[in-house]
Structures are given as structure tokens and as C-alpha cells.
Tab-separated table of C-alpha atoms and ligand atoms in Angstrom:
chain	number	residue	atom	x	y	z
A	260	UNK	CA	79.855	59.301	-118.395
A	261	UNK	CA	76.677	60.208	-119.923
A	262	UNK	CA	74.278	62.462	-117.679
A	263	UNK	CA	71.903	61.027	-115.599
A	264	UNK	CA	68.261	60.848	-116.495
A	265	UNK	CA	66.243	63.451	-114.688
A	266	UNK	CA	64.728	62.141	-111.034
A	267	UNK	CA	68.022	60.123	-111.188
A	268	UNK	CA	69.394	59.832	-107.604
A	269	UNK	CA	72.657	62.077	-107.411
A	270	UNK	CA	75.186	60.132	-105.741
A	271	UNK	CA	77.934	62.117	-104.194
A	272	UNK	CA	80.858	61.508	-106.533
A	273	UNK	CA	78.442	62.433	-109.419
A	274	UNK	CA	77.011	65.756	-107.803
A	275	UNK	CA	78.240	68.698	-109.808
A	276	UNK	CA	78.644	71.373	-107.455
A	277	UNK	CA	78.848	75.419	-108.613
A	278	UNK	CA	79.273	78.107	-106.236
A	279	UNK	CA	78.653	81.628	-107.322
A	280	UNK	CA	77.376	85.113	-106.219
A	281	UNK	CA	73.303	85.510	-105.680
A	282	UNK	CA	71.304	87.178	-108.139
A	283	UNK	CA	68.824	88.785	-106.227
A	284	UNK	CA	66.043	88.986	-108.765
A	285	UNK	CA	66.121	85.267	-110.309
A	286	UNK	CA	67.068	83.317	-106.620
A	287	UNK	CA	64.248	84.792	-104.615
A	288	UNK	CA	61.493	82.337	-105.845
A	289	UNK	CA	64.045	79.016	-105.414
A	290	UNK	CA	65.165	80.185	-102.309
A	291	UNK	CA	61.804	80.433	-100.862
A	292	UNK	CA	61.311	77.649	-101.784
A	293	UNK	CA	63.815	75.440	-101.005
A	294	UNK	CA	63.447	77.148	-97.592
A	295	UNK	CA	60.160	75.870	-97.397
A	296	UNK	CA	60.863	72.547	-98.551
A	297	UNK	CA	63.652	71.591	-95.985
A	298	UNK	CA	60.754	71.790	-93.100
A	299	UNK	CA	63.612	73.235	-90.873
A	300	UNK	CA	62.008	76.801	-90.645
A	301	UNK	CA	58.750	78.726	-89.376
A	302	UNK	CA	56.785	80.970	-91.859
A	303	UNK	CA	58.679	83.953	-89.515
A	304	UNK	CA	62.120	82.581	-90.093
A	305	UNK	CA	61.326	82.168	-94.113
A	306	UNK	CA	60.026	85.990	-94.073
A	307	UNK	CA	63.151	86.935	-92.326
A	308	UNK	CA	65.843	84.462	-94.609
A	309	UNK	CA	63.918	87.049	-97.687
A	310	UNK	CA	63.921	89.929	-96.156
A	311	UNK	CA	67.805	89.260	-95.920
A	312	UNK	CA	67.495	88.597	-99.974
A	313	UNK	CA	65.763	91.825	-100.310
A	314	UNK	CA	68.277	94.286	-98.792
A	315	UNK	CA	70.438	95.903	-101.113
A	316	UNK	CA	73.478	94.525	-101.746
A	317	UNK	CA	75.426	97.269	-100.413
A	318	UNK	CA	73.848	96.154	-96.688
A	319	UNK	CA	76.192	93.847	-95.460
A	320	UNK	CA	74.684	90.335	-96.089
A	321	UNK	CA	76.550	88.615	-98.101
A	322	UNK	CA	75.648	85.145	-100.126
A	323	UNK	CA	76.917	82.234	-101.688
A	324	UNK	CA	75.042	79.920	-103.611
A	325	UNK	CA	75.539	76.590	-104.573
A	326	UNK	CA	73.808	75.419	-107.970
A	327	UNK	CA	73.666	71.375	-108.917
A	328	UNK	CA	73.569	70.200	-112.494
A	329	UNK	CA	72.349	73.824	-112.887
A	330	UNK	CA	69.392	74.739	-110.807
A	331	UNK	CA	69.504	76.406	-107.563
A	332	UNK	CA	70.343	73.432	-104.361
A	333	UNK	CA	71.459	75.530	-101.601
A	334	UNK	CA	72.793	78.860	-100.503
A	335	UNK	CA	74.383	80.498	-97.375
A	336	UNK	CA	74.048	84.153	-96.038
A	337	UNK	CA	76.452	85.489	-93.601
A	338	UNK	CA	78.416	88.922	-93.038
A	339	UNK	CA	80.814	91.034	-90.726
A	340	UNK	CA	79.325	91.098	-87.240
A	341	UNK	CA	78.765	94.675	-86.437
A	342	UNK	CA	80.572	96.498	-83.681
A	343	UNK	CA	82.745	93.891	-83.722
A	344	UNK	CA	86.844	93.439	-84.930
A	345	UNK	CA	86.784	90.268	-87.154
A	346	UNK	CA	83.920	88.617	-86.330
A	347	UNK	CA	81.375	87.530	-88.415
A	348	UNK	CA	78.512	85.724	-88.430
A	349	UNK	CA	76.682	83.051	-90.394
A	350	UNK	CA	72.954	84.031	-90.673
A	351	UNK	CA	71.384	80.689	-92.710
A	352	UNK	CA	72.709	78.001	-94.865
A	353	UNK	CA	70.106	75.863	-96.544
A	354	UNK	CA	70.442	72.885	-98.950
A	355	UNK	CA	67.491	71.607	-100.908
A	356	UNK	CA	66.483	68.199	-99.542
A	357	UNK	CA	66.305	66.328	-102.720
A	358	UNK	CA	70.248	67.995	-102.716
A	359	UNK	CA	71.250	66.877	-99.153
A	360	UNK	CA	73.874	64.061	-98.038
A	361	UNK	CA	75.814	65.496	-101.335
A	362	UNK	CA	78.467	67.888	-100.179
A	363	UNK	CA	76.426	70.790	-100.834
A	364	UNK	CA	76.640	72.352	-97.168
A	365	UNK	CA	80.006	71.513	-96.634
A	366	UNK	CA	81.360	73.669	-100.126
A	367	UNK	CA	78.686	76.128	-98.613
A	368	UNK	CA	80.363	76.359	-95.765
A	369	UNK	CA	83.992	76.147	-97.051
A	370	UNK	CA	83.162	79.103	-99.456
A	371	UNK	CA	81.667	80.897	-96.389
A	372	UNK	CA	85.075	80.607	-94.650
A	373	UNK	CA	87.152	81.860	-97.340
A	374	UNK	CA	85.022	84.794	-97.654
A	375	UNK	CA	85.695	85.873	-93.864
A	376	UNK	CA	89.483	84.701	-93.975
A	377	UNK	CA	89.958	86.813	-97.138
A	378	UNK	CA	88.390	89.759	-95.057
A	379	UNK	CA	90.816	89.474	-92.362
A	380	UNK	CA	87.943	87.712	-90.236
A	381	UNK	CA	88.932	86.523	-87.010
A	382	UNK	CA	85.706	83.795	-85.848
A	383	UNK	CA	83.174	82.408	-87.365
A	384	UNK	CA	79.529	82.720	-85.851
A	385	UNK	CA	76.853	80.430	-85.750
A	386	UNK	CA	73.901	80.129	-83.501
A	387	UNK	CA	71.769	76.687	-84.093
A	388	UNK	CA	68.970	75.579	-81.495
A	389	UNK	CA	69.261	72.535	-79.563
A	390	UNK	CA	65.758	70.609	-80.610
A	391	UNK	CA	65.364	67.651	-81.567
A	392	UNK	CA	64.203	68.919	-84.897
A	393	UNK	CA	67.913	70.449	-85.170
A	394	UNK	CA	69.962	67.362	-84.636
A	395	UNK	CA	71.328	67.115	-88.261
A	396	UNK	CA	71.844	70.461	-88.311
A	397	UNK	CA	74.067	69.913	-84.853
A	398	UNK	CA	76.191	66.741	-86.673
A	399	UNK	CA	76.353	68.883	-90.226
A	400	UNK	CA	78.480	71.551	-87.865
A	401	UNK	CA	80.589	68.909	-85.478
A	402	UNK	CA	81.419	66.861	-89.009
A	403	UNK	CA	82.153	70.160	-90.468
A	404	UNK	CA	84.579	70.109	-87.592
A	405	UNK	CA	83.166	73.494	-85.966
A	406	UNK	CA	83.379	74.046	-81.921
A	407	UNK	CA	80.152	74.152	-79.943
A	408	UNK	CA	81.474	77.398	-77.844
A	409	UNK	CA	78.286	78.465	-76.309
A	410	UNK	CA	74.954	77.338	-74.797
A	411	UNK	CA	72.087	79.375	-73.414
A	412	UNK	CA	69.590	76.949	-71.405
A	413	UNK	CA	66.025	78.068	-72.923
A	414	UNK	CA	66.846	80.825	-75.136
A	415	UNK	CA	64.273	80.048	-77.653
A	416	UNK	CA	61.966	78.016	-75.535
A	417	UNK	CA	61.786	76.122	-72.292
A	418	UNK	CA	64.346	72.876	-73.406
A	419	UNK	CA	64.948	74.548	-76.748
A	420	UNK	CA	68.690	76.055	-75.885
A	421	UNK	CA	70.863	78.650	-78.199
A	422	UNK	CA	73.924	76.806	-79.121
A	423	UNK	CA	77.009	78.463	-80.385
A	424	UNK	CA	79.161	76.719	-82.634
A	425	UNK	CA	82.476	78.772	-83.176
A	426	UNK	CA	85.381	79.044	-86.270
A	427	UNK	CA	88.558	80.401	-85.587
A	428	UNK	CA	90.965	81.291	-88.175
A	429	UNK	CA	93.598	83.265	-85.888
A	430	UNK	CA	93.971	80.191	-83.443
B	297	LIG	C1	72.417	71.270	-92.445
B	297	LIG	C2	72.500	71.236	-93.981
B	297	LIG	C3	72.821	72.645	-94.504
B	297	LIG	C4	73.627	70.279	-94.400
B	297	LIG	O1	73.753	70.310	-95.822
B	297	LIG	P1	74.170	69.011	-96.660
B	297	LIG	O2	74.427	69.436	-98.043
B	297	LIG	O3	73.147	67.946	-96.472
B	297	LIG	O4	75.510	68.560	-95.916
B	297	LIG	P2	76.787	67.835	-96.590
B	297	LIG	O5	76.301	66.781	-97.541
B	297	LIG	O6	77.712	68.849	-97.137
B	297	LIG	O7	77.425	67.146	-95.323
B	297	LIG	C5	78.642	67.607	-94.715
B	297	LIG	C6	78.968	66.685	-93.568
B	297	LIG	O8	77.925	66.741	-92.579
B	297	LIG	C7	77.416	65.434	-92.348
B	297	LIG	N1	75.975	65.493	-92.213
B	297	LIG	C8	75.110	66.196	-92.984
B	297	LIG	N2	73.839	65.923	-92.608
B	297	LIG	C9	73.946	65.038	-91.595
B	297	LIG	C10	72.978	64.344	-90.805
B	297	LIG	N3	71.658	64.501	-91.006
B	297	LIG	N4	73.410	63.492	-89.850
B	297	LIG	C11	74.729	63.281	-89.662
B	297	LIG	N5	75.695	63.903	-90.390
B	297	LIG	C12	75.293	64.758	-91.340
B	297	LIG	C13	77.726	64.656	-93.598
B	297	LIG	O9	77.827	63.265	-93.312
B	297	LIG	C14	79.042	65.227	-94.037
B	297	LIG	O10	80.107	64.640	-93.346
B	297	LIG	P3	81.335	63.986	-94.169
B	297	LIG	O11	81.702	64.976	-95.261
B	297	LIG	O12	82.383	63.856	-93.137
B	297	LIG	O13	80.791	62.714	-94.704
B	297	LIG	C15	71.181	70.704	-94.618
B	297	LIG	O14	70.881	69.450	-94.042
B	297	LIG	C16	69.981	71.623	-94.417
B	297	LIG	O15	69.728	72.499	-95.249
B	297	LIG	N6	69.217	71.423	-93.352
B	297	LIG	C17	68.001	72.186	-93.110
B	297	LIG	C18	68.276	73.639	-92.874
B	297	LIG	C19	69.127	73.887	-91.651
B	297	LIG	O16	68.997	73.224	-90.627
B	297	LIG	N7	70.020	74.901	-91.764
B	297	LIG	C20	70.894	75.317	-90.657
B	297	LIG	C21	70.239	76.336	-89.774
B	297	LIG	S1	70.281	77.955	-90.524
């Protein structure tokens, strides 16, 4: 099949999904932003997603990024929960809007997963809000067939609960 002209639609059979490690250096600038661009986050929340990009890699957080057709369409950041035995947690996952509805998050996600089970992790981590402005985010995790585990009435906000949507892998 011949590649599709740029501005093309990407349907999901023809997406052309690459994981690999983050380079620091050259994924700063599209991570910003596609952080940006999804509307999902608050300048504070961008500022904290980099400073996450900035720490050495040595600190914990680890990535996976997801390139389509060869430019930068999502990534995830997640690591070993301290003070903890096998827990870890997953601290963002992000997928370019133009790049969403693809299968992007879900190999994200999957890649995530293998990370922790191949470091003996027990449960997988993530906290979501329950906003409006989150629903997708909410049926991304229940269709990624994760377990809402948690809830903490007005955690971020009055009405704006801290859900927590659980993986186990020793279950
Ligand atoms: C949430 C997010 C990561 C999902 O990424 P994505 O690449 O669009 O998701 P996928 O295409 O891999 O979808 C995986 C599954 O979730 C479902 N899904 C994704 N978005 C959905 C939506 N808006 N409504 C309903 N279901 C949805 C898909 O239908 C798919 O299910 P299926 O495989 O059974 O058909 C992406 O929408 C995003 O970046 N959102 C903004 C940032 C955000 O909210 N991040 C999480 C907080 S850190």
C-alpha cells in the first residue's frame, strides 16, 4: 500500500505504531507540546510532566514513547512506587490528539505493564480525577480493562474526586 499523503486521516489498521526509550534532549519540545495540545492539563501539570523529563535518568521515572509514521504521538511516564514492595505507579500517559482513537494509549499502556511485570511489580497505579473534563480518560482505563479501586470525594476540588484505577499482575 503506498503511504498516505501527509494530513491524511490515519485510520487504525493503517497507524504504524513504534515504541521505544525517551531521548531526553530531542522529546522535550514534542512532549510539551503535545501536552499542551491535548487541553487535558494546567500550565502546573505541563511544568511538572517536564520536570519529570528533566530528571536524570538514573531518578526513577521511567518512559515509553510511542512514535507514528515517525514523529513523536504519545508517551507514558511511570516508575516503582517508593517505600513500597511491587508497586508502581503510572505518573502521565499522553497521546497527541491528531494521534488519538488509534491504539496509541493502549500499546502505551501495554508496554507500561510489561515494564512493571518484568520488574517483579505487583499493582499498577493510577490516579485520574473524576471531572467531566476526564471522562475519556475514565473509558480509555475501564476499556483498557483496569479496576477503579479507589475514590476520594473532593480530593482535587469540591465534586472533582481522586479516582484510583488499579492493575494487578499477582491476582
Ligand atoms: C487517554 C488517552 C491516553 C487515550 O489514548 P488513545 O491513543 O486515544 O487511546 P486508544 O486509541 O489506545 O484507545 C484504547 C481503548 O480506549 C478506548 N477509548 C479511548 N478514548 C476513548 C474515549 N474518548 N471514549 C471512549 N473510549 C475511549 C478506545 O475505544 C479503545 O478501546 P478498544 O481498543 O476496545 O476499541 C488519550 O485520549 C489522551 O492523551 N488524553 C488526554 C490526556 C489524558 O487524559 N491523559 C491521562 C491522564 S495522565
Amino acid at each position: 500500500m503506498p503511504p498516505a499523503p501527509e494530513g491524511t486521516p490515519t485510520t487504525r489498521s493503517a497507524a504504524r505504531v513504534a515504541l521505544r526509550d525517551i531521548d531526553r534532549a530531542a522529546d522535550r519540545a514534542p512532549i510539551a507540546r503535545l501536552l499542551s495540545a491535548t487541553g487535558a492539563f494546567t500550565a502546573a501539570e505541563i511544568e511538572v510532566a517536564l520536570e519529570l523529563v528533566d530528571e536524570p535518568p538514573e531518578g526513577g521515572y521511567r518512559f515509553v514513547v510511542a512514535d507514528v509514521d515517525g514523529a513523536l504521538a504519545g508517551y507514558a511516564c511511570h516508575g516503582a512506587t517508593p517505600c513500597t514492595v511491587g508497586t508502581h505507579d503510572l505518573y502521565w500517559i499522553a497521546v497527541d490528539p491528531a494521534r488519538q482513537g488509534l491504539g496509541v494509549g493502549r500499546a502505551l499502556l501495554d508496554a507500561v505493564e510489561r515494564a512493571v511485570r518484568a520488574a517483579q511489580g505487583r499493582l499498577l497505579v493510577i490516579e485520574t480525577a473524576s471531572k467531566p473534563e476526564y471522562a475519556a480518560t475514565r473509558a480509555f482505563y475501564e476499556r483498557c480493562g483496569l479496576t477503579l479501586t479507589a475514590r476520594i470525594p473532593d480530593f482535587y476540588a469540591t465534586g472533582d474526586d481522586k479516582l484510583v484505577y488499579c492493575r494487578r499482575f499477582d491476582a
